[in-house]
Structures are given as C-alpha cells and as structure tokens.
PDB file of C-alpha atoms in Angstrom:
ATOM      1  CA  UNK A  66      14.011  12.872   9.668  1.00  0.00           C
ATOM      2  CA  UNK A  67      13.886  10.662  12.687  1.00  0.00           C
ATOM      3  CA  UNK A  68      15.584   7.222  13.016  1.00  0.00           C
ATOM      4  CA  UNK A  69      13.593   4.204  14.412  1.00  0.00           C
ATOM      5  CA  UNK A  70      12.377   0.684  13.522  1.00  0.00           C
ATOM      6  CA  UNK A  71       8.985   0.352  13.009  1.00  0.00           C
ATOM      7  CA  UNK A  72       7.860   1.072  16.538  1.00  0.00           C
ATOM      8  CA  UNK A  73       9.659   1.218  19.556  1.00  0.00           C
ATOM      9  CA  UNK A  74       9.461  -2.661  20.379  1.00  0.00           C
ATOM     10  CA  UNK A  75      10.455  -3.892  17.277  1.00  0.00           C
ATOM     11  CA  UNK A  76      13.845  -2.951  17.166  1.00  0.00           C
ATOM     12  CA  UNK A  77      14.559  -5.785  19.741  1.00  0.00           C
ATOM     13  CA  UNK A  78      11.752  -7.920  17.840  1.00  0.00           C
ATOM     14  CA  UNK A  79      13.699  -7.380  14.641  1.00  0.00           C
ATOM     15  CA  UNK A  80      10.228  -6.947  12.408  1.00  0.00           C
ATOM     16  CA  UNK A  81      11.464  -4.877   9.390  1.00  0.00           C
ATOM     17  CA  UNK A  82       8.223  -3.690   7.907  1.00  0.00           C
ATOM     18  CA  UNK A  83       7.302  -2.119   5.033  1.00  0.00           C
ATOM     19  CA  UNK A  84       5.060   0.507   3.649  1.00  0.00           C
ATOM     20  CA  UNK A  85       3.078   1.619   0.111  1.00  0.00           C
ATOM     21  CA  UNK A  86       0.709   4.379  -0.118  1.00  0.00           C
ATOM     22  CA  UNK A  87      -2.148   4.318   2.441  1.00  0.00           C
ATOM     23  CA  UNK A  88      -5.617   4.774   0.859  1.00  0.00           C
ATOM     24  CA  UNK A  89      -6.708   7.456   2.797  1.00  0.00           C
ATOM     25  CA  UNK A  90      -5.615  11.192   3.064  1.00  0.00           C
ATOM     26  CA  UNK A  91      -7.299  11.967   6.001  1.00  0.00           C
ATOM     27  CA  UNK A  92      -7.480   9.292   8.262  1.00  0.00           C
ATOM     28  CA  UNK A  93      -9.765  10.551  11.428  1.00  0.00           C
ATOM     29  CA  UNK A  94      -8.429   9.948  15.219  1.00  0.00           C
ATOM     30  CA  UNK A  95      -9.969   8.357  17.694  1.00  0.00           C
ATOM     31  CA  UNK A  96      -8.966   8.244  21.254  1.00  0.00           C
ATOM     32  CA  UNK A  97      -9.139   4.547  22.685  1.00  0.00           C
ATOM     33  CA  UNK A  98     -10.112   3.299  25.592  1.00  0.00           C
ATOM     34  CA  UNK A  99      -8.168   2.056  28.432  1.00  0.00           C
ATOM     35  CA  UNK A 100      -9.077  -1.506  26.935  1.00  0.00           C
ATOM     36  CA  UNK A 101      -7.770  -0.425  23.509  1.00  0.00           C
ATOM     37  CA  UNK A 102     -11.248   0.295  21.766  1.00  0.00           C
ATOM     38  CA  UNK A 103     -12.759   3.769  20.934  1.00  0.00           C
ATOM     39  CA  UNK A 104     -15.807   4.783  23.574  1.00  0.00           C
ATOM     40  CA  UNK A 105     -18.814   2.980  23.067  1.00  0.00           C
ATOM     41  CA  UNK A 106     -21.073   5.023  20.703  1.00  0.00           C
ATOM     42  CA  UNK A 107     -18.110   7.325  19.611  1.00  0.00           C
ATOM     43  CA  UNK A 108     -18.115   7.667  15.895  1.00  0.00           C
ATOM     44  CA  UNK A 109     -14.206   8.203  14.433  1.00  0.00           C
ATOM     45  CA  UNK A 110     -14.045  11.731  14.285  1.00  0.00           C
ATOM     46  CA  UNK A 111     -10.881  14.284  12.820  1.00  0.00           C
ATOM     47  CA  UNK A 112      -9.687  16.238  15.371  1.00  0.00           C
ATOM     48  CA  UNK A 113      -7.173  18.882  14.382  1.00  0.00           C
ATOM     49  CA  UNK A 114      -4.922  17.915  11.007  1.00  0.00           C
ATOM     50  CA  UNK A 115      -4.108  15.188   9.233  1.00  0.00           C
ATOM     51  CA  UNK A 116      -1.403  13.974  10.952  1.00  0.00           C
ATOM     52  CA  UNK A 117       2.047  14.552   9.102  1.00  0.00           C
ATOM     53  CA  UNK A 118       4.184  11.204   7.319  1.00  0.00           C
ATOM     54  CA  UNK A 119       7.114  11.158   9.146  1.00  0.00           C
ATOM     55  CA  UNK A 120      10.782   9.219   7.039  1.00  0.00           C
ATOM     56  CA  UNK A 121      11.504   6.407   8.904  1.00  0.00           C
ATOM     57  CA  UNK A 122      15.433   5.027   8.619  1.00  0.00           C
ATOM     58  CA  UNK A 123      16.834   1.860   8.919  1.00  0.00           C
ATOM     59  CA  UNK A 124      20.199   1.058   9.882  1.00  0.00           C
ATOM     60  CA  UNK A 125      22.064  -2.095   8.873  1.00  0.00           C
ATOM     61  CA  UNK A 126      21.882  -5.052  11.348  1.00  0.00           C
ATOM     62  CA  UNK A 127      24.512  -7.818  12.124  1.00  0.00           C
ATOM     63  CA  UNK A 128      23.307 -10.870  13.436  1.00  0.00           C
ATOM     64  CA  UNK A 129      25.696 -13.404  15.095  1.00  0.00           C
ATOM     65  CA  UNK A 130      25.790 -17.409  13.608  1.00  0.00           C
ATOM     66  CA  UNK A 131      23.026 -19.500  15.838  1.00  0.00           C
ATOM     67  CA  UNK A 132      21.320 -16.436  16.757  1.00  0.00           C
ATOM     68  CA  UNK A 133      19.006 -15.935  13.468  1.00  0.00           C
ATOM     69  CA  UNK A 134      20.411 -18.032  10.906  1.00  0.00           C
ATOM     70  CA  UNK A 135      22.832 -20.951  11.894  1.00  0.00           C
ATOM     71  CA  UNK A 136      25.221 -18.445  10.344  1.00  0.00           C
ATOM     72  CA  UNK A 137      26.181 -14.777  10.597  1.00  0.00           C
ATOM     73  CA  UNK A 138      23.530 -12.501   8.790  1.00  0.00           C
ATOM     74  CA  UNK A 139      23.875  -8.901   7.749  1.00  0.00           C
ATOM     75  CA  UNK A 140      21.212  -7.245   6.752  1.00  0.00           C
ATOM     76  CA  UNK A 141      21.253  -3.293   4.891  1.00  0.00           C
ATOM     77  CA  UNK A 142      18.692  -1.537   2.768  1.00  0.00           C
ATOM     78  CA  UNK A 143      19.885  -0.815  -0.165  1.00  0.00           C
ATOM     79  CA  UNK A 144      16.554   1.136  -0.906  1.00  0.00           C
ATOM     80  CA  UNK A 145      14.056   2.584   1.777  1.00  0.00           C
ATOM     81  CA  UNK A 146      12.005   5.625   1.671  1.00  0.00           C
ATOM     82  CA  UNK A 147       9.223   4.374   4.389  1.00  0.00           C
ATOM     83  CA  UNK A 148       7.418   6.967   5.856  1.00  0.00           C
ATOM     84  CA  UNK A 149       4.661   6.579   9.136  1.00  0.00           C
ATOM     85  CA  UNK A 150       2.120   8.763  10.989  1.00  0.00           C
ATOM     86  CA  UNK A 151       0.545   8.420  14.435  1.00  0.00           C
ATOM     87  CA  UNK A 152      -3.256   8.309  13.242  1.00  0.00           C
ATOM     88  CA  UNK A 153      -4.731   7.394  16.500  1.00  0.00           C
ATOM     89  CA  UNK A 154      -3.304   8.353  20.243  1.00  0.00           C
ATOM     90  CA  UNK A 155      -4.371   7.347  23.336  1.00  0.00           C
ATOM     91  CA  UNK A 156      -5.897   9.720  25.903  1.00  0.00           C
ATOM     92  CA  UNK A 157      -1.856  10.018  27.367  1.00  0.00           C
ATOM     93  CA  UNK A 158      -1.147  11.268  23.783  1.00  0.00           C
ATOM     94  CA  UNK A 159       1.228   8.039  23.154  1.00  0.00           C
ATOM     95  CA  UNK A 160       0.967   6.034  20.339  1.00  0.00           C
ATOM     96  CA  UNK A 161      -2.334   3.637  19.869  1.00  0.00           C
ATOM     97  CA  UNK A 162      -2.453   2.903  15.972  1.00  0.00           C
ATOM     98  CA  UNK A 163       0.672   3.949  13.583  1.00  0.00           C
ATOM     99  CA  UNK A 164       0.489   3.260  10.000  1.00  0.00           C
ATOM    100  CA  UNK A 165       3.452   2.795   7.431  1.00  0.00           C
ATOM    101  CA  UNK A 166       3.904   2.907   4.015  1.00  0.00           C
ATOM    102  CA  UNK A 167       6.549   3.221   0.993  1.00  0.00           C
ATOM    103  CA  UNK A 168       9.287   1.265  -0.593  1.00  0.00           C
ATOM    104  CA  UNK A 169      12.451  -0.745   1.190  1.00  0.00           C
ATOM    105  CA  UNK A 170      14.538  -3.402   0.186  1.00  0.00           C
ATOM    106  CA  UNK A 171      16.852  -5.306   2.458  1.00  0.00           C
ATOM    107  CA  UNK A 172      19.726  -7.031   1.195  1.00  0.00           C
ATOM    108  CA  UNK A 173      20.641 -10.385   3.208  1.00  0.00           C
ATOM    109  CA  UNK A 174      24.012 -11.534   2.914  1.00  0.00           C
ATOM    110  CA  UNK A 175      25.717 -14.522   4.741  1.00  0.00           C
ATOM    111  CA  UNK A 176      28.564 -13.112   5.633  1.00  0.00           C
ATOM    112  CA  UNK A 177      30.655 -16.769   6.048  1.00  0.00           C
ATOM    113  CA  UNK A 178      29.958 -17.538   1.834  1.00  0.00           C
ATOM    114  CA  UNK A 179      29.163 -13.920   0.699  1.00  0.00           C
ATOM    115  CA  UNK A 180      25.817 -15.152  -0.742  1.00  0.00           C
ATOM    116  CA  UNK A 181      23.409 -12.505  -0.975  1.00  0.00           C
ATOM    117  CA  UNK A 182      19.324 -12.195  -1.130  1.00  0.00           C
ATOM    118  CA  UNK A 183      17.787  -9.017  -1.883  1.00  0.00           C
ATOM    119  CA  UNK A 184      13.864  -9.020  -0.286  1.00  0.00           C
ATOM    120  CA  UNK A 185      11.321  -6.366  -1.377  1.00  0.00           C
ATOM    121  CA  UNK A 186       9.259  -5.509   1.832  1.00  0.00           C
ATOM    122  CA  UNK A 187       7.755  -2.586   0.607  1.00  0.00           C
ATOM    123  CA  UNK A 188       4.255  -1.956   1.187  1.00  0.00           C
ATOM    124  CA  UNK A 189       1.432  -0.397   3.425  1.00  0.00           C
ATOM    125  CA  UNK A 190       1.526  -1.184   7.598  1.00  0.00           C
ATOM    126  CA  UNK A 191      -0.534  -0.659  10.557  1.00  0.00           C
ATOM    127  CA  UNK A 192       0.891  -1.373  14.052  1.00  0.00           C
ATOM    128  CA  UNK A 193      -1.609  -1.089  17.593  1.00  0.00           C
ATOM    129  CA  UNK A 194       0.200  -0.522  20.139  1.00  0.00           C
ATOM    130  CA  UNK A 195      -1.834  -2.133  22.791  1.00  0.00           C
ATOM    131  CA  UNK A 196      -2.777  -1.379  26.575  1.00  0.00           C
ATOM    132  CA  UNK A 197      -1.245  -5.059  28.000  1.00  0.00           C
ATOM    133  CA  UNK A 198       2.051  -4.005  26.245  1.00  0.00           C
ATOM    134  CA  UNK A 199       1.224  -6.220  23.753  1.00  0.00           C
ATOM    135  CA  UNK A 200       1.901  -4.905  19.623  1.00  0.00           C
ATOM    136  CA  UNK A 201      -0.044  -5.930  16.428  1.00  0.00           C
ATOM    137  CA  UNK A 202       1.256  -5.331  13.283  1.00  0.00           C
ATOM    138  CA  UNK A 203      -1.501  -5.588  10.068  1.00  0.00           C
ATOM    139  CA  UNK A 204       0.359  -5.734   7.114  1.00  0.00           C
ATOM    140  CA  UNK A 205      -1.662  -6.674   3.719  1.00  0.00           C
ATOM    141  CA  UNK A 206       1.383  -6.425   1.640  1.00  0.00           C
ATOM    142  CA  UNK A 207       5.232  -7.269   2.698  1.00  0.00           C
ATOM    143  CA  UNK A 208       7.051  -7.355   5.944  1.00  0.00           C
ATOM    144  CA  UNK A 209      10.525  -8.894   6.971  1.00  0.00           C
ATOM    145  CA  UNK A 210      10.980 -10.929  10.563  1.00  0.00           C
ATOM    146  CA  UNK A 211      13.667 -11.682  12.074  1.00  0.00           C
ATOM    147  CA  UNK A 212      12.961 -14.281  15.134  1.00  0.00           C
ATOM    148  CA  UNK A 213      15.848 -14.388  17.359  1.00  0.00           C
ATOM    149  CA  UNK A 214      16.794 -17.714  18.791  1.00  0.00           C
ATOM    150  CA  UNK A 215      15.015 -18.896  22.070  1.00  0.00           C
ATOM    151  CA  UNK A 216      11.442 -17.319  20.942  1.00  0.00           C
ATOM    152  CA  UNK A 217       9.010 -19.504  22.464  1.00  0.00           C
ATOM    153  CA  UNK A 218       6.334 -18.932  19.818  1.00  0.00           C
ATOM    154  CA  UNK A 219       8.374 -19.365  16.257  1.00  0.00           C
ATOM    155  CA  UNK A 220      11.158 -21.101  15.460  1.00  0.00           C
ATOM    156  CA  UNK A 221      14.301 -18.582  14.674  1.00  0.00           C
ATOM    157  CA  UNK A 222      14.661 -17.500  11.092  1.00  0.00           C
ATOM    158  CA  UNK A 223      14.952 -14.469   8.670  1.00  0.00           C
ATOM    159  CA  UNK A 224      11.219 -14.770   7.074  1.00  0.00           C
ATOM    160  CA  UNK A 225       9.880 -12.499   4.400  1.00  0.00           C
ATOM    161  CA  UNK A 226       6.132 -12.456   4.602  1.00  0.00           C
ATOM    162  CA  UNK A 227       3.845 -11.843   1.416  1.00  0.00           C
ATOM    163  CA  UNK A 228       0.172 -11.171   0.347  1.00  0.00           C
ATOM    164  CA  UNK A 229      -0.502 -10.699   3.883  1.00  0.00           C
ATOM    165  CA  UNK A 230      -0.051 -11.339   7.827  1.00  0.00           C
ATOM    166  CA  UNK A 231      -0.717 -10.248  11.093  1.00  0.00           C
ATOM    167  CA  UNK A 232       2.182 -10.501  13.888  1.00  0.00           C
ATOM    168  CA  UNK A 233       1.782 -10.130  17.744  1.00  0.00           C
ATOM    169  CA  UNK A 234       4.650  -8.660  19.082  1.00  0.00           C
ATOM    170  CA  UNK A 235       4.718  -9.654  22.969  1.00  0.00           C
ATOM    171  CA  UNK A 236       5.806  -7.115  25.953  1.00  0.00           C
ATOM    172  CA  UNK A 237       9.074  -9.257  26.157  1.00  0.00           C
ATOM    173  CA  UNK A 238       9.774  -8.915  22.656  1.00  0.00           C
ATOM    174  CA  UNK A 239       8.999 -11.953  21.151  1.00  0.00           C
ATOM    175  CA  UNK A 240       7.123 -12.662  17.730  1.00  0.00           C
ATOM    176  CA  UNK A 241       4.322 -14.193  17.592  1.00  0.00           C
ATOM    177  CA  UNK A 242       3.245 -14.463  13.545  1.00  0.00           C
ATOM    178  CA  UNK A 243      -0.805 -14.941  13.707  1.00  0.00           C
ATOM    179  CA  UNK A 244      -1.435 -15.620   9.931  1.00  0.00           C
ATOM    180  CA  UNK A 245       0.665 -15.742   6.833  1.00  0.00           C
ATOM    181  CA  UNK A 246       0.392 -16.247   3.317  1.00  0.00           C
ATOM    182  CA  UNK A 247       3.691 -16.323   1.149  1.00  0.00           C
ATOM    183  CA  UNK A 248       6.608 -16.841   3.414  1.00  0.00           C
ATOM    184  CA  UNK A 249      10.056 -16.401   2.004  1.00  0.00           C
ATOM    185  CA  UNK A 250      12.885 -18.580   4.456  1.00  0.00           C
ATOM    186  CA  UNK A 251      16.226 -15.973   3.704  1.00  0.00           C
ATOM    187  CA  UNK A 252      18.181 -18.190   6.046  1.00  0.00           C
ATOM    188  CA  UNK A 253      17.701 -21.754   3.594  1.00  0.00           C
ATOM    189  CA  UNK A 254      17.766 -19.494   0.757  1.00  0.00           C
ATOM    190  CA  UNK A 255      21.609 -18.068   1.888  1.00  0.00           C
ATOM    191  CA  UNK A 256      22.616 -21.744   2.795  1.00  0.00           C
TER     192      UNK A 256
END
C-alpha cells in the first residue's frame, strides 16, 4: 500500500479526489507525445498488462484559521478505500494519465465550535499530468478542494464538487476549477 494524495502536486493543491469503479478492465496505453497527445495516426494499443489498482491513503489535514476557512479546519477520512493505476506513461515512463476510483468520506470539523460536516467524495477520477507542468483532473462524479488563501484563480474555500468538474492544477500549485456543477461550500456550512 503506498501513501499519496491524488498525484504528486495535489498534496500542496489540497484536491482530495475520489474514485468509483472505472468502466473498463483493460484500459490500453498509449505513449504521448512531447505535446501531451498520442502520435498522429497511432491507434491506443495494450502493451504488456493491465496495469495493477494501486490503495491510495489519505492522512488527516489541519488547516490554520484564514488559510482555508476563516477558521481552523481539520479534515480526516473516516472511510476511504480509493485505489489508482497509471494507464498511460510517457515515453520517460512517468506518469501521463492516472485514473482513480472507490469510496472516501472526509469529515470536516471546525475545530474553534466542534461543528462537523461529513462529505462523500467517492467516485471515478482521471488526472493528465501534462508536459508544461500543468495537471487536469476529470472527475464525472465527486471531488473535494481545498483552495488555500492567496490563489489567484479561486477564492479560498473547502468546496465539495458534484455531478461533475474539471480542475487545472497549475505548476505552482494553484487551482484552477474549469467547470462545475453541484458545489458544496464546507467552510459556510461549519460557520
């Protein structure tokens, strides 16, 4: 079992993703090019195994007042069983598309009143890790973000997202949430 938050950018993004079961049992891999798409004329092709689900862990946060909410906000999962695979690499072998899936649960508490809010942001994932050092996350079902305070293209917040989104995630860090449909506000619901 390996520990990590949904790719290696997010744990400084705070994105707390999600994960049901992916559709597809054998998902083929395609090796991108250097501008992030597959060779022209390629056709997606399996090479070698399907690659393996992998657990994925996640380990309670504590977020200082003003930072996320204008209080202090812990966040654990009471209930997580996420899993990912690497289903595409680039020609280095890193990372190019990584999907998620399974059930988590975070449980928000403001820790000044002892309020709590219990999110479900389980569901299916699919983050691209991109050549500029850009991320993009392509989640159809549920995903928690956390937008720190001084992020240039969101105001701060805990947000649940719901019924779909898709998130940059910027070389610096920074979220950048594209589209959204339901959006659960965990900071005005703890106040």
């Amino acid at each position: 079992m390996r520990t990590r938050i949904l790719g290696s950018s997010i744990a400084a993004a705070g994105l707390l993703a999600t994960g049901l079961p992916a559709a597809s049992a054998a998902t083929p891999t395609l090796t991108p090019t250097a501008s992030g798409s597959t060779a022209a004329g390629s056709t997606p092709t399996a090479s070698g195994p399907t690659p393996a689900w992998t657990p994925v862990t996640y380990s309670p946060r504590d977020y200082p007042a003003g930072d996320v909410c204008t209080f202090e906000l812990k966040v654990d999962f009471p209930t997580q069983a996420v899993e990912d695979r690497v289903s595409i690499t680039n020609p280095d072998g890193t990372p190019f598309q990584t999907d998620f899936r399974g059930p988590l649960t975070a449980r928000f508490t403001n820790a000044a009143t002892g309020a709590q809010y219990l999110g479900d942001l389980s569901g299916a994932a699919t983050l691209w890790n991109l050549p500029t050092g850009w991320s993009l996350w392509n989640v159809p079902d549920n995903i928690g973000v956390t937008i720190h305070a001084g992020n240039p293209y969101h105001a701060q917040g805990e947000f649940i997202l719901s019924g779909g989104s898709v998130i940059a995630v910027s070389p610096t860090h920074q979220d950048a949430i594209l589209h959204q449909t339901t959006v659960t506000d965990v900071c005005a619901e703890l106040s």
